[in-house]
Amino acid sequence: EAQVTQNPRYLITVTGKKLTVTCSQNMNHEYMSWYRQDPGLGLRQIYYSMNVEVTDKGDVPEGYKVSRKEKRNFPLILESPSPNQTSLYFCASSLTLPPSSYNEQFFGPGTRLTVL
Amino acid sequence: DQQVKQNSPSLSVQEGRISILNCDYTNSMFDYFLWYKKYPAEGPTFLISISSIKDKNEDGRFTVFLNKSAKHLSLHIVPSQPGDSAVYFCAATTGNQFYFGTGTSLTVIP
């Protein structure tokens, strides 16, 4: 089954404790992206990757890191999480760009992160 | 600053009638516009898209209209069905980046 998986789905942590949220897709997609969803702000793009070893900042990259060593994986790293990073995070992938009905962006189920 | 705006947080429509969801944007460099649907506890799913060089795209019950002069985008759902009840996000792309609106919660009343 074609899908984007994220782990963990739920995480409660404390300020300053490094964490990684994994994202994996099995569709051989080139484009991968991370978003955060907050009430009243919608989804905001954190980082994206056009292909292996090619990553770039989205709209809200501060406090996050990513890596793309393999095509299928795109982990999101919070080196020193803070309470303002409490949010719902989504990973997404598409074959390439631009987006269309033939090239849609598939989203993972989300990771709910709470930083105390 | 929000470059894509959805000013109606919620909308209720009777089953069988038309649902119209609206979206405004500020960046004239956006080249594609999209609508996503989101159910609780799930990721968004793609609904329909339109290139900035077009003014209408249709896919079954869903039609997206683009008015570039007004920087306005709308999604029409006809006829509306109870299963359409969800949060709808408008999005736009420029280059390799995506920008999303804040979402409109649609309730279709049976």
JSON list of C-alpha atoms in Angstrom, two decimals:
[
{"chain": "A", "resi": 1, "resn": "GLU", "atom": "CA", "xyz": [0.00, 0.00, 0.00]},
{"chain": "A", "resi": 2, "resn": "ALA", "atom": "CA", "xyz": [1.35, 3.42, -1.02]},
{"chain": "A", "resi": 3, "resn": "GLN", "atom": "CA", "xyz": [1.76, 5.52, 2.09]},
{"chain": "A", "resi": 4, "resn": "VAL", "atom": "CA", "xyz": [3.67, 8.05, 4.14]},
{"chain": "A", "resi": 5, "resn": "THR", "atom": "CA", "xyz": [4.40, 6.88, 7.66]},
{"chain": "A", "resi": 6, "resn": "GLN", "atom": "CA", "xyz": [5.43, 8.94, 10.65]},
{"chain": "A", "resi": 7, "resn": "ASN", "atom": "CA", "xyz": [6.74, 7.86, 14.04]},
{"chain": "A", "resi": 8, "resn": "PRO", "atom": "CA", "xyz": [5.94, 8.42, 16.77]},
{"chain": "A", "resi": 9, "resn": "ARG", "atom": "CA", "xyz": [2.29, 9.44, 16.42]},
{"chain": "A", "resi": 10, "resn": "TYR", "atom": "CA", "xyz": [2.25, 11.03, 19.86]},
{"chain": "A", "resi": 11, "resn": "LEU", "atom": "CA", "xyz": [5.13, 12.37, 21.91]},
{"chain": "A", "resi": 12, "resn": "ILE", "atom": "CA", "xyz": [5.37, 14.27, 25.18]},
{"chain": "A", "resi": 13, "resn": "THR", "atom": "CA", "xyz": [8.81, 15.54, 26.05]},
{"chain": "A", "resi": 14, "resn": "VAL", "atom": "CA", "xyz": [10.57, 18.21, 28.08]},
{"chain": "A", "resi": 15, "resn": "THR", "atom": "CA", "xyz": [12.34, 21.37, 27.06]},
{"chain": "A", "resi": 16, "resn": "GLY", "atom": "CA", "xyz": [15.83, 20.81, 25.71]},
{"chain": "A", "resi": 17, "resn": "LYS", "atom": "CA", "xyz": [15.66, 17.05, 25.18]},
{"chain": "A", "resi": 18, "resn": "LYS", "atom": "CA", "xyz": [16.65, 16.28, 21.60]},
{"chain": "A", "resi": 19, "resn": "LEU", "atom": "CA", "xyz": [14.13, 14.33, 19.57]},
{"chain": "A", "resi": 20, "resn": "THR", "atom": "CA", "xyz": [13.64, 13.00, 16.06]},
{"chain": "A", "resi": 21, "resn": "VAL", "atom": "CA", "xyz": [10.37, 12.41, 14.24]},
{"chain": "A", "resi": 22, "resn": "THR", "atom": "CA", "xyz": [10.80, 9.93, 11.43]},
{"chain": "A", "resi": 23, "resn": "CYS", "atom": "CA", "xyz": [9.07, 10.07, 8.06]},
{"chain": "A", "resi": 24, "resn": "SER", "atom": "CA", "xyz": [9.18, 7.39, 5.40]},
{"chain": "A", "resi": 25, "resn": "GLN", "atom": "CA", "xyz": [7.46, 6.97, 2.03]},
{"chain": "A", "resi": 26, "resn": "ASN", "atom": "CA", "xyz": [7.30, 3.90, -0.20]},
{"chain": "A", "resi": 27, "resn": "MET", "atom": "CA", "xyz": [6.36, 5.60, -3.46]},
{"chain": "A", "resi": 28, "resn": "ASN", "atom": "CA", "xyz": [9.84, 6.56, -4.72]},
{"chain": "A", "resi": 29, "resn": "HIS", "atom": "CA", "xyz": [8.88, 10.21, -4.41]},
{"chain": "A", "resi": 30, "resn": "GLU", "atom": "CA", "xyz": [11.50, 12.89, -4.93]},
{"chain": "A", "resi": 31, "resn": "TYR", "atom": "CA", "xyz": [9.80, 15.77, -3.09]},
{"chain": "A", "resi": 32, "resn": "MET", "atom": "CA", "xyz": [9.31, 15.53, 0.66]},
{"chain": "A", "resi": 33, "resn": "SER", "atom": "CA", "xyz": [8.24, 18.18, 3.12]},
{"chain": "A", "resi": 34, "resn": "TRP", "atom": "CA", "xyz": [7.46, 18.85, 6.78]},
{"chain": "A", "resi": 35, "resn": "TYR", "atom": "CA", "xyz": [4.60, 21.03, 8.04]},
{"chain": "A", "resi": 36, "resn": "ARG", "atom": "CA", "xyz": [3.29, 22.08, 11.39]},
{"chain": "A", "resi": 37, "resn": "GLN", "atom": "CA", "xyz": [-0.38, 22.78, 12.05]},
{"chain": "A", "resi": 38, "resn": "ASP", "atom": "CA", "xyz": [-1.39, 25.24, 14.75]},
{"chain": "A", "resi": 39, "resn": "PRO", "atom": "CA", "xyz": [-4.84, 26.65, 15.62]},
{"chain": "A", "resi": 40, "resn": "GLY", "atom": "CA", "xyz": [-5.57, 29.82, 13.71]},
{"chain": "A", "resi": 41, "resn": "LEU", "atom": "CA", "xyz": [-2.41, 29.47, 11.60]},
{"chain": "A", "resi": 42, "resn": "GLY", "atom": "CA", "xyz": [-3.20, 26.53, 9.33]},
{"chain": "A", "resi": 43, "resn": "LEU", "atom": "CA", "xyz": [-0.31, 24.46, 8.03]},
{"chain": "A", "resi": 44, "resn": "ARG", "atom": "CA", "xyz": [3.07, 26.06, 7.72]},
{"chain": "A", "resi": 45, "resn": "GLN", "atom": "CA", "xyz": [5.98, 24.53, 5.83]},
{"chain": "A", "resi": 46, "resn": "ILE", "atom": "CA", "xyz": [9.10, 23.91, 7.91]},
{"chain": "A", "resi": 47, "resn": "TYR", "atom": "CA", "xyz": [11.55, 22.31, 5.47]},
{"chain": "A", "resi": 48, "resn": "TYR", "atom": "CA", "xyz": [11.38, 20.58, 2.13]},
{"chain": "A", "resi": 49, "resn": "SER", "atom": "CA", "xyz": [13.63, 18.39, 0.03]},
{"chain": "A", "resi": 50, "resn": "MET", "atom": "CA", "xyz": [13.70, 18.12, -3.74]},
{"chain": "A", "resi": 51, "resn": "ASN", "atom": "CA", "xyz": [15.81, 14.94, -3.69]},
{"chain": "A", "resi": 52, "resn": "VAL", "atom": "CA", "xyz": [18.54, 13.11, -1.79]},
{"chain": "A", "resi": 53, "resn": "GLU", "atom": "CA", "xyz": [20.98, 15.52, -0.15]},
{"chain": "A", "resi": 54, "resn": "VAL", "atom": "CA", "xyz": [18.93, 18.53, -1.34]},
{"chain": "A", "resi": 55, "resn": "THR", "atom": "CA", "xyz": [17.04, 20.31, 1.43]},
{"chain": "A", "resi": 56, "resn": "ASP", "atom": "CA", "xyz": [15.82, 23.86, 1.86]},
{"chain": "A", "resi": 57, "resn": "LYS", "atom": "CA", "xyz": [14.03, 26.06, 4.37]},
{"chain": "A", "resi": 58, "resn": "GLY", "atom": "CA", "xyz": [10.31, 26.59, 4.29]},
{"chain": "A", "resi": 59, "resn": "ASP", "atom": "CA", "xyz": [8.40, 29.35, 6.00]},
{"chain": "A", "resi": 60, "resn": "VAL", "atom": "CA", "xyz": [9.18, 28.43, 9.64]},
{"chain": "A", "resi": 61, "resn": "PRO", "atom": "CA", "xyz": [12.52, 26.56, 9.84]},
{"chain": "A", "resi": 62, "resn": "GLU", "atom": "CA", "xyz": [13.83, 28.03, 13.12]},
{"chain": "A", "resi": 63, "resn": "GLY", "atom": "CA", "xyz": [14.54, 25.38, 15.74]},
{"chain": "A", "resi": 64, "resn": "TYR", "atom": "CA", "xyz": [14.37, 22.46, 13.29]},
{"chain": "A", "resi": 65, "resn": "LYS", "atom": "CA", "xyz": [16.81, 20.42, 11.26]},
{"chain": "A", "resi": 66, "resn": "VAL", "atom": "CA", "xyz": [16.27, 17.83, 8.55]},
{"chain": "A", "resi": 67, "resn": "SER", "atom": "CA", "xyz": [18.34, 15.40, 6.56]},
{"chain": "A", "resi": 68, "resn": "ARG", "atom": "CA", "xyz": [17.74, 13.43, 3.35]},
{"chain": "A", "resi": 69, "resn": "LYS", "atom": "CA", "xyz": [20.33, 10.69, 3.13]},
{"chain": "A", "resi": 70, "resn": "GLU", "atom": "CA", "xyz": [17.98, 8.22, 1.44]},
{"chain": "A", "resi": 71, "resn": "LYS", "atom": "CA", "xyz": [15.15, 8.91, -0.95]},
{"chain": "A", "resi": 72, "resn": "ARG", "atom": "CA", "xyz": [12.49, 7.29, 1.21]},
{"chain": "A", "resi": 73, "resn": "ASN", "atom": "CA", "xyz": [13.33, 8.92, 4.56]},
{"chain": "A", "resi": 74, "resn": "PHE", "atom": "CA", "xyz": [13.11, 12.53, 5.72]},
{"chain": "A", "resi": 75, "resn": "PRO", "atom": "CA", "xyz": [13.51, 12.83, 9.50]},
{"chain": "A", "resi": 76, "resn": "LEU", "atom": "CA", "xyz": [12.70, 16.02, 11.40]},
{"chain": "A", "resi": 77, "resn": "ILE", "atom": "CA", "xyz": [15.12, 16.82, 14.21]},
{"chain": "A", "resi": 78, "resn": "LEU", "atom": "CA", "xyz": [14.48, 19.13, 17.15]},
{"chain": "A", "resi": 79, "resn": "GLU", "atom": "CA", "xyz": [17.86, 19.55, 18.82]},
{"chain": "A", "resi": 80, "resn": "SER", "atom": "CA", "xyz": [16.57, 21.58, 21.77]},
{"chain": "A", "resi": 81, "resn": "PRO", "atom": "CA", "xyz": [12.77, 21.57, 21.78]},
{"chain": "A", "resi": 82, "resn": "SER", "atom": "CA", "xyz": [10.90, 24.44, 23.38]},
{"chain": "A", "resi": 83, "resn": "PRO", "atom": "CA", "xyz": [7.23, 24.77, 24.38]},
{"chain": "A", "resi": 84, "resn": "ASN", "atom": "CA", "xyz": [6.46, 26.90, 21.31]},
{"chain": "A", "resi": 85, "resn": "GLN", "atom": "CA", "xyz": [7.22, 23.83, 19.19]},
{"chain": "A", "resi": 86, "resn": "THR", "atom": "CA", "xyz": [4.21, 22.07, 20.68]},
{"chain": "A", "resi": 87, "resn": "SER", "atom": "CA", "xyz": [2.19, 21.35, 17.56]},
{"chain": "A", "resi": 88, "resn": "LEU", "atom": "CA", "xyz": [0.78, 18.79, 15.15]},
{"chain": "A", "resi": 89, "resn": "TYR", "atom": "CA", "xyz": [3.39, 17.83, 12.56]},
{"chain": "A", "resi": 90, "resn": "PHE", "atom": "CA", "xyz": [2.78, 16.40, 9.12]},
{"chain": "A", "resi": 91, "resn": "CYS", "atom": "CA", "xyz": [5.22, 14.88, 6.67]},
{"chain": "A", "resi": 92, "resn": "ALA", "atom": "CA", "xyz": [4.27, 14.80, 3.00]},
{"chain": "A", "resi": 93, "resn": "SER", "atom": "CA", "xyz": [5.69, 13.56, -0.29]},
{"chain": "A", "resi": 94, "resn": "SER", "atom": "CA", "xyz": [5.03, 13.82, -4.00]},
{"chain": "A", "resi": 95, "resn": "LEU", "atom": "CA", "xyz": [6.72, 12.42, -7.07]},
{"chain": "A", "resi": 96, "resn": "THR", "atom": "CA", "xyz": [7.93, 15.86, -8.01]},
{"chain": "A", "resi": 97, "resn": "LEU", "atom": "CA", "xyz": [6.51, 19.36, -8.62]},
{"chain": "A", "resi": 98, "resn": "PRO", "atom": "CA", "xyz": [4.37, 21.11, -9.74]},
{"chain": "A", "resi": 99, "resn": "PRO", "atom": "CA", "xyz": [1.42, 19.62, -7.89]},
{"chain": "A", "resi": 100, "resn": "SER", "atom": "CA", "xyz": [-1.56, 18.28, -9.83]},
{"chain": "A", "resi": 101, "resn": "SER", "atom": "CA", "xyz": [-4.08, 15.45, -9.80]},
{"chain": "A", "resi": 102, "resn": "TYR", "atom": "CA", "xyz": [-1.36, 13.34, -11.48]},
{"chain": "A", "resi": 103, "resn": "ASN", "atom": "CA", "xyz": [1.28, 14.46, -9.01]},
{"chain": "A", "resi": 104, "resn": "GLU", "atom": "CA", "xyz": [-0.49, 14.95, -5.74]},
{"chain": "A", "resi": 105, "resn": "GLN", "atom": "CA", "xyz": [1.17, 15.47, -2.41]},
{"chain": "A", "resi": 106, "resn": "PHE", "atom": "CA", "xyz": [0.45, 12.59, 0.03]},
{"chain": "A", "resi": 107, "resn": "PHE", "atom": "CA", "xyz": [0.43, 13.37, 3.74]},
{"chain": "A", "resi": 108, "resn": "GLY", "atom": "CA", "xyz": [1.31, 11.18, 6.68]},
{"chain": "A", "resi": 109, "resn": "PRO", "atom": "CA", "xyz": [-1.13, 10.74, 9.60]},
{"chain": "A", "resi": 110, "resn": "GLY", "atom": "CA", "xyz": [0.54, 13.36, 11.77]},
{"chain": "A", "resi": 111, "resn": "THR", "atom": "CA", "xyz": [2.63, 13.47, 14.95]},
{"chain": "A", "resi": 112, "resn": "ARG", "atom": "CA", "xyz": [1.25, 15.31, 17.94]},
{"chain": "A", "resi": 113, "resn": "LEU", "atom": "CA", "xyz": [4.16, 16.75, 19.91]},
{"chain": "A", "resi": 114, "resn": "THR", "atom": "CA", "xyz": [3.91, 18.34, 23.34]},
{"chain": "A", "resi": 115, "resn": "VAL", "atom": "CA", "xyz": [6.96, 20.05, 24.82]},
{"chain": "A", "resi": 116, "resn": "LEU", "atom": "CA", "xyz": [6.67, 20.76, 28.54]},
{"chain": "B", "resi": 1, "resn": "ASP", "atom": "CA", "xyz": [2.24, 37.42, 7.47]},
{"chain": "B", "resi": 2, "resn": "GLN", "atom": "CA", "xyz": [-0.38, 35.03, 6.10]},
{"chain": "B", "resi": 3, "resn": "GLN", "atom": "CA", "xyz": [-0.09, 34.96, 2.30]},
{"chain": "B", "resi": 4, "resn": "VAL", "atom": "CA", "xyz": [-3.09, 32.67, 1.87]},
{"chain": "B", "resi": 5, "resn": "LYS", "atom": "CA", "xyz": [-6.23, 33.50, 3.82]},
{"chain": "B", "resi": 6, "resn": "GLN", "atom": "CA", "xyz": [-9.48, 31.73, 4.45]},
{"chain": "B", "resi": 7, "resn": "ASN", "atom": "CA", "xyz": [-11.70, 34.22, 6.20]},
{"chain": "B", "resi": 8, "resn": "SER", "atom": "CA", "xyz": [-14.58, 31.88, 7.00]},
{"chain": "B", "resi": 9, "resn": "PRO", "atom": "CA", "xyz": [-13.65, 29.45, 9.79]},
{"chain": "B", "resi": 10, "resn": "SER", "atom": "CA", "xyz": [-16.84, 27.46, 9.29]},
{"chain": "B", "resi": 11, "resn": "LEU", "atom": "CA", "xyz": [-19.69, 26.85, 6.84]},
{"chain": "B", "resi": 12, "resn": "SER", "atom": "CA", "xyz": [-22.91, 24.84, 7.12]},
{"chain": "B", "resi": 13, "resn": "VAL", "atom": "CA", "xyz": [-24.82, 23.65, 4.06]},
{"chain": "B", "resi": 14, "resn": "GLN", "atom": "CA", "xyz": [-27.82, 21.42, 3.50]},
{"chain": "B", "resi": 15, "resn": "GLU", "atom": "CA", "xyz": [-27.25, 18.12, 1.75]},
{"chain": "B", "resi": 16, "resn": "GLY", "atom": "CA", "xyz": [-27.76, 18.44, -2.01]},
{"chain": "B", "resi": 17, "resn": "ARG", "atom": "CA", "xyz": [-27.06, 22.18, -2.09]},
{"chain": "B", "resi": 18, "resn": "ILE", "atom": "CA", "xyz": [-23.91, 23.92, -3.28]},
{"chain": "B", "resi": 19, "resn": "SER", "atom": "CA", "xyz": [-20.98, 24.54, -0.92]},
{"chain": "B", "resi": 20, "resn": "ILE", "atom": "CA", "xyz": [-18.75, 27.48, -1.78]},
{"chain": "B", "resi": 21, "resn": "LEU", "atom": "CA", "xyz": [-15.45, 27.82, 0.04]},
{"chain": "B", "resi": 22, "resn": "ASN", "atom": "CA", "xyz": [-13.38, 30.94, -0.47]},
{"chain": "B", "resi": 23, "resn": "CYS", "atom": "CA", "xyz": [-9.70, 31.77, -0.32]},
{"chain": "B", "resi": 24, "resn": "ASP", "atom": "CA", "xyz": [-7.74, 34.99, -0.87]},
{"chain": "B", "resi": 25, "resn": "TYR", "atom": "CA", "xyz": [-4.02, 35.39, -1.47]},
{"chain": "B", "resi": 26, "resn": "THR", "atom": "CA", "xyz": [-1.55, 38.22, -1.56]},
{"chain": "B", "resi": 27, "resn": "ASN", "atom": "CA", "xyz": [1.43, 36.90, -3.54]},
{"chain": "B", "resi": 28, "resn": "SER", "atom": "CA", "xyz": [1.07, 37.40, -7.29]},
{"chain": "B", "resi": 29, "resn": "MET", "atom": "CA", "xyz": [4.00, 34.98, -7.84]},
{"chain": "B", "resi": 30, "resn": "PHE", "atom": "CA", "xyz": [1.96, 31.92, -6.84]},
{"chain": "B", "resi": 31, "resn": "ASP", "atom": "CA", "xyz": [1.89, 29.52, -9.78]},
{"chain": "B", "resi": 32, "resn": "TYR", "atom": "CA", "xyz": [-0.39, 26.72, -8.59]},
{"chain": "B", "resi": 33, "resn": "PHE", "atom": "CA", "xyz": [-3.35, 26.64, -6.25]},
{"chain": "B", "resi": 34, "resn": "LEU", "atom": "CA", "xyz": [-4.73, 23.59, -4.49]},
{"chain": "B", "resi": 35, "resn": "TRP", "atom": "CA", "xyz": [-7.51, 22.47, -2.20]},
{"chain": "B", "resi": 36, "resn": "TYR", "atom": "CA", "xyz": [-7.05, 19.79, 0.45]},
{"chain": "B", "resi": 37, "resn": "LYS", "atom": "CA", "xyz": [-9.61, 18.07, 2.62]},
{"chain": "B", "resi": 38, "resn": "LYS", "atom": "CA", "xyz": [-8.84, 16.97, 6.16]},
{"chain": "B", "resi": 39, "resn": "TYR", "atom": "CA", "xyz": [-10.72, 14.65, 8.49]},
{"chain": "B", "resi": 40, "resn": "PRO", "atom": "CA", "xyz": [-9.90, 14.60, 12.22]},
{"chain": "B", "resi": 41, "resn": "ALA", "atom": "CA", "xyz": [-6.88, 12.47, 13.19]},
{"chain": "B", "resi": 42, "resn": "GLU", "atom": "CA", "xyz": [-5.81, 12.13, 9.54]},
{"chain": "B", "resi": 43, "resn": "GLY", "atom": "CA", "xyz": [-3.44, 13.97, 7.24]},
{"chain": "B", "resi": 44, "resn": "PRO", "atom": "CA", "xyz": [-4.82, 16.28, 4.55]},
{"chain": "B", "resi": 45, "resn": "THR", "atom": "CA", "xyz": [-5.77, 14.68, 1.24]},
{"chain": "B", "resi": 46, "resn": "PHE", "atom": "CA", "xyz": [-5.50, 16.36, -2.15]},
{"chain": "B", "resi": 47, "resn": "LEU", "atom": "CA", "xyz": [-8.78, 17.39, -3.78]},
{"chain": "B", "resi": 48, "resn": "ILE", "atom": "CA", "xyz": [-8.16, 19.53, -6.82]},
{"chain": "B", "resi": 49, "resn": "SER", "atom": "CA", "xyz": [-5.62, 21.98, -8.21]},
{"chain": "B", "resi": 50, "resn": "ILE", "atom": "CA", "xyz": [-5.43, 24.76, -10.78]},
{"chain": "B", "resi": 51, "resn": "SER", "atom": "CA", "xyz": [-2.57, 26.40, -12.59]},
{"chain": "B", "resi": 52, "resn": "SER", "atom": "CA", "xyz": [-2.29, 30.19, -12.42]},
{"chain": "B", "resi": 53, "resn": "ILE", "atom": "CA", "xyz": [-2.74, 30.34, -16.21]},
{"chain": "B", "resi": 54, "resn": "LYS", "atom": "CA", "xyz": [-6.25, 28.89, -15.98]},
{"chain": "B", "resi": 55, "resn": "ASP", "atom": "CA", "xyz": [-9.43, 30.23, -14.43]},
{"chain": "B", "resi": 56, "resn": "LYS", "atom": "CA", "xyz": [-11.40, 27.03, -13.89]},
{"chain": "B", "resi": 57, "resn": "ASN", "atom": "CA", "xyz": [-10.79, 23.35, -13.25]},
{"chain": "B", "resi": 58, "resn": "GLU", "atom": "CA", "xyz": [-13.44, 20.73, -12.72]},
{"chain": "B", "resi": 59, "resn": "ASP", "atom": "CA", "xyz": [-13.28, 17.23, -11.28]},
{"chain": "B", "resi": 60, "resn": "GLY", "atom": "CA", "xyz": [-16.60, 15.52, -10.70]},
{"chain": "B", "resi": 61, "resn": "ARG", "atom": "CA", "xyz": [-18.53, 17.39, -8.01]},
{"chain": "B", "resi": 62, "resn": "PHE", "atom": "CA", "xyz": [-15.61, 19.73, -7.34]},
{"chain": "B", "resi": 63, "resn": "THR", "atom": "CA", "xyz": [-14.82, 22.89, -9.31]},
{"chain": "B", "resi": 64, "resn": "VAL", "atom": "CA", "xyz": [-12.12, 25.41, -8.51]},
{"chain": "B", "resi": 65, "resn": "PHE", "atom": "CA", "xyz": [-12.34, 28.96, -9.84]},
{"chain": "B", "resi": 66, "resn": "LEU", "atom": "CA", "xyz": [-9.40, 31.35, -9.95]},
{"chain": "B", "resi": 67, "resn": "ASN", "atom": "CA", "xyz": [-9.77, 35.12, -10.27]},
{"chain": "B", "resi": 68, "resn": "LYS", "atom": "CA", "xyz": [-6.21, 36.44, -10.60]},
{"chain": "B", "resi": 69, "resn": "SER", "atom": "CA", "xyz": [-7.18, 40.10, -10.75]},
{"chain": "B", "resi": 70, "resn": "ALA", "atom": "CA", "xyz": [-8.97, 39.78, -7.42]},
{"chain": "B", "resi": 71, "resn": "LYS", "atom": "CA", "xyz": [-6.39, 37.30, -6.05]},
{"chain": "B", "resi": 72, "resn": "HIS", "atom": "CA", "xyz": [-9.30, 35.07, -5.11]},
{"chain": "B", "resi": 73, "resn": "LEU", "atom": "CA", "xyz": [-9.86, 31.34, -5.30]},
{"chain": "B", "resi": 74, "resn": "SER", "atom": "CA", "xyz": [-13.04, 29.39, -4.63]},
{"chain": "B", "resi": 75, "resn": "LEU", "atom": "CA", "xyz": [-14.04, 25.74, -4.38]},
{"chain": "B", "resi": 76, "resn": "HIS", "atom": "CA", "xyz": [-17.57, 24.73, -5.38]},
{"chain": "B", "resi": 77, "resn": "ILE", "atom": "CA", "xyz": [-18.97, 21.38, -4.29]},
{"chain": "B", "resi": 78, "resn": "VAL", "atom": "CA", "xyz": [-22.17, 20.36, -6.05]},
{"chain": "B", "resi": 79, "resn": "PRO", "atom": "CA", "xyz": [-24.15, 18.57, -4.76]},
{"chain": "B", "resi": 80, "resn": "SER", "atom": "CA", "xyz": [-22.88, 18.58, -1.21]},
{"chain": "B", "resi": 81, "resn": "GLN", "atom": "CA", "xyz": [-22.96, 15.27, 0.65]},
{"chain": "B", "resi": 82, "resn": "PRO", "atom": "CA", "xyz": [-22.65, 14.49, 4.38]},
{"chain": "B", "resi": 83, "resn": "GLY", "atom": "CA", "xyz": [-19.32, 12.76, 3.69]},
{"chain": "B", "resi": 84, "resn": "ASP", "atom": "CA", "xyz": [-17.97, 16.12, 2.52]},
{"chain": "B", "resi": 85, "resn": "SER", "atom": "CA", "xyz": [-18.03, 17.35, 6.13]},
{"chain": "B", "resi": 86, "resn": "ALA", "atom": "CA", "xyz": [-14.38, 18.08, 6.90]},
{"chain": "B", "resi": 87, "resn": "VAL", "atom": "CA", "xyz": [-11.89, 20.93, 7.15]},
{"chain": "B", "resi": 88, "resn": "TYR", "atom": "CA", "xyz": [-10.84, 22.32, 3.78]},
{"chain": "B", "resi": 89, "resn": "PHE", "atom": "CA", "xyz": [-7.49, 23.98, 3.27]},
{"chain": "B", "resi": 90, "resn": "CYS", "atom": "CA", "xyz": [-6.59, 26.23, 0.39]},
{"chain": "B", "resi": 91, "resn": "ALA", "atom": "CA", "xyz": [-2.91, 26.20, -0.59]},
{"chain": "B", "resi": 92, "resn": "ALA", "atom": "CA", "xyz": [-0.63, 27.89, -3.10]},
{"chain": "B", "resi": 93, "resn": "THR", "atom": "CA", "xyz": [2.85, 27.23, -4.39]},
{"chain": "B", "resi": 94, "resn": "THR", "atom": "CA", "xyz": [5.66, 29.39, -5.63]},
{"chain": "B", "resi": 95, "resn": "GLY", "atom": "CA", "xyz": [8.87, 27.67, -6.66]},
{"chain": "B", "resi": 96, "resn": "ASN", "atom": "CA", "xyz": [9.21, 24.67, -4.38]},
{"chain": "B", "resi": 97, "resn": "GLN", "atom": "CA", "xyz": [7.32, 26.09, -1.40]},
{"chain": "B", "resi": 98, "resn": "PHE", "atom": "CA", "xyz": [3.75, 25.59, -0.26]},
{"chain": "B", "resi": 99, "resn": "TYR", "atom": "CA", "xyz": [1.62, 28.09, 1.63]},
{"chain": "B", "resi": 100, "resn": "PHE", "atom": "CA", "xyz": [-1.62, 27.06, 3.31]},
{"chain": "B", "resi": 101, "resn": "GLY", "atom": "CA", "xyz": [-4.66, 28.93, 4.55]},
{"chain": "B", "resi": 102, "resn": "THR", "atom": "CA", "xyz": [-6.09, 28.48, 8.02]},
{"chain": "B", "resi": 103, "resn": "GLY", "atom": "CA", "xyz": [-8.89, 26.17, 6.91]},
{"chain": "B", "resi": 104, "resn": "THR", "atom": "CA", "xyz": [-12.69, 26.23, 6.70]},
{"chain": "B", "resi": 105, "resn": "SER", "atom": "CA", "xyz": [-14.72, 23.62, 8.55]},
{"chain": "B", "resi": 106, "resn": "LEU", "atom": "CA", "xyz": [-17.59, 22.47, 6.32]},
{"chain": "B", "resi": 107, "resn": "THR", "atom": "CA", "xyz": [-20.62, 20.76, 7.82]},
{"chain": "B", "resi": 108, "resn": "VAL", "atom": "CA", "xyz": [-23.13, 19.22, 5.43]},
{"chain": "B", "resi": 109, "resn": "ILE", "atom": "CA", "xyz": [-26.45, 18.74, 7.16]},
{"chain": "B", "resi": 110, "resn": "PRO", "atom": "CA", "xyz": [-28.45, 15.66, 6.08]}
]
